Amino acid sequence: MTTERTLVLVKPDGVTRGLTGQVLARIEAKGYRLAELRLVHPEQELLERHYEEHRGKPFFAPLVEFMRSGPVVAAVVEGDRVIEGFRSLAGTTEPTTAAPGTIRGDLGRDWGGTVQQNIVHGSDSPESAEREIGIWFG
Ligand code: DAT
Ligand code: MG
């Protein structure tokens, strides 16, 4: 079974910069389907659960604070191998060095050393995807 669902977030930097439409357009242009879509002002507790795997790391608190700095667009995106496919479309974590052609590589950069401002989130495994979809749409 290759048809999957993933959780995509347009982070506050992406929403504030007016990039939501471009991000969604790239997802649709690649052939994936938007199954759910909402604009959210996430609570601290939701974000701490979302980033559970990073709890205890030095960037955890700044990351959660950044994610609360503005609205987030949350989407459930469907398609064959969409988890891997969206991660590929998003590009690597650091926007400065993410490959051109990717969302992070084309639309992002460092703003005073802030790696967390990388425009989008995408789940990294089927287990993460189901867990994260439950958090944002449960
Ligand atoms: P990704 O979003 O590419 O899956 P991740 O899960 O390792 O990356 O980290 C989650 C987010 O945390 C990432 O999008 C940006 C931020 N982040 C990761 N590593 C960081 C670091 N070393 N310093 C600051 N922020 C970091
Ligand atoms: Mg991750």
PDB file of N, CA, C and O in Angstrom, residues 19 36 69 87 90 102 122 127 131:
ATOM      1  N   LEU A  19       3.308  33.314   1.870  1.00  0.00           N
ATOM      2  CA  LEU A  19       3.758  32.221   1.002  1.00  0.00           C
ATOM      3  C   LEU A  19       2.832  31.009   1.023  1.00  0.00           C
ATOM      4  O   LEU A  19       3.109  30.001   0.353  1.00  0.00           O
ATOM      5  N   GLU A  36      -7.465  17.947   4.095  1.00  0.00           N
ATOM      6  CA  GLU A  36      -7.939  18.818   5.183  1.00  0.00           C
ATOM      7  C   GLU A  36      -7.072  20.064   5.144  1.00  0.00           C
ATOM      8  O   GLU A  36      -5.891  19.993   4.800  1.00  0.00           O
ATOM      9  N   SER A  69       4.422  32.442  17.188  1.00  0.00           N
ATOM     10  CA  SER A  69       4.573  33.864  16.856  1.00  0.00           C
ATOM     11  C   SER A  69       3.558  34.355  15.819  1.00  0.00           C
ATOM     12  O   SER A  69       3.511  35.541  15.514  1.00  0.00           O
ATOM     13  N   ARG A  87       8.657  15.664   1.804  1.00  0.00           N
ATOM     14  CA  ARG A  87       9.959  15.997   2.407  1.00  0.00           C
ATOM     15  C   ARG A  87      10.943  16.414   1.313  1.00  0.00           C
ATOM     16  O   ARG A  87      11.750  17.328   1.501  1.00  0.00           O
ATOM     17  N   ALA A  90       9.988  19.871   0.158  1.00  0.00           N
ATOM     18  CA  ALA A  90      10.318  20.874   1.177  1.00  0.00           C
ATOM     19  C   ALA A  90      11.799  21.210   1.186  1.00  0.00           C
ATOM     20  O   ALA A  90      12.186  22.349   1.408  1.00  0.00           O
ATOM     21  N   THR A 102      13.498  23.485  -4.236  1.00  0.00           N
ATOM     22  CA  THR A 102      12.666  23.066  -3.099  1.00  0.00           C
ATOM     23  C   THR A 102      12.003  24.294  -2.466  1.00  0.00           C
ATOM     24  O   THR A 102      12.416  25.432  -2.708  1.00  0.00           O
ATOM     25  N   GLY A 122       6.881  18.872   7.438  1.00  0.00           N
ATOM     26  CA  GLY A 122       6.257  17.671   6.877  1.00  0.00           C
ATOM     27  C   GLY A 122       6.622  16.478   7.737  1.00  0.00           C
ATOM     28  O   GLY A 122       7.772  16.349   8.157  1.00  0.00           O
ATOM     29  N   GLU A 127       4.214   6.653  11.005  1.00  0.00           N
ATOM     30  CA  GLU A 127       3.843   6.736  12.430  1.00  0.00           C
ATOM     31  C   GLU A 127       3.744   8.198  12.865  1.00  0.00           C
ATOM     32  O   GLU A 127       2.791   8.593  13.534  1.00  0.00           O
ATOM     33  N   ARG A 131       0.313  10.281  14.073  1.00  0.00           N
ATOM     34  CA  ARG A 131       0.375  10.945  15.382  1.00  0.00           C
ATOM     35  C   ARG A 131       0.105  12.448  15.229  1.00  0.00           C
ATOM     36  O   ARG A 131      -0.711  13.034  15.942  1.00  0.00           O
TER      37      ARG A 131
END
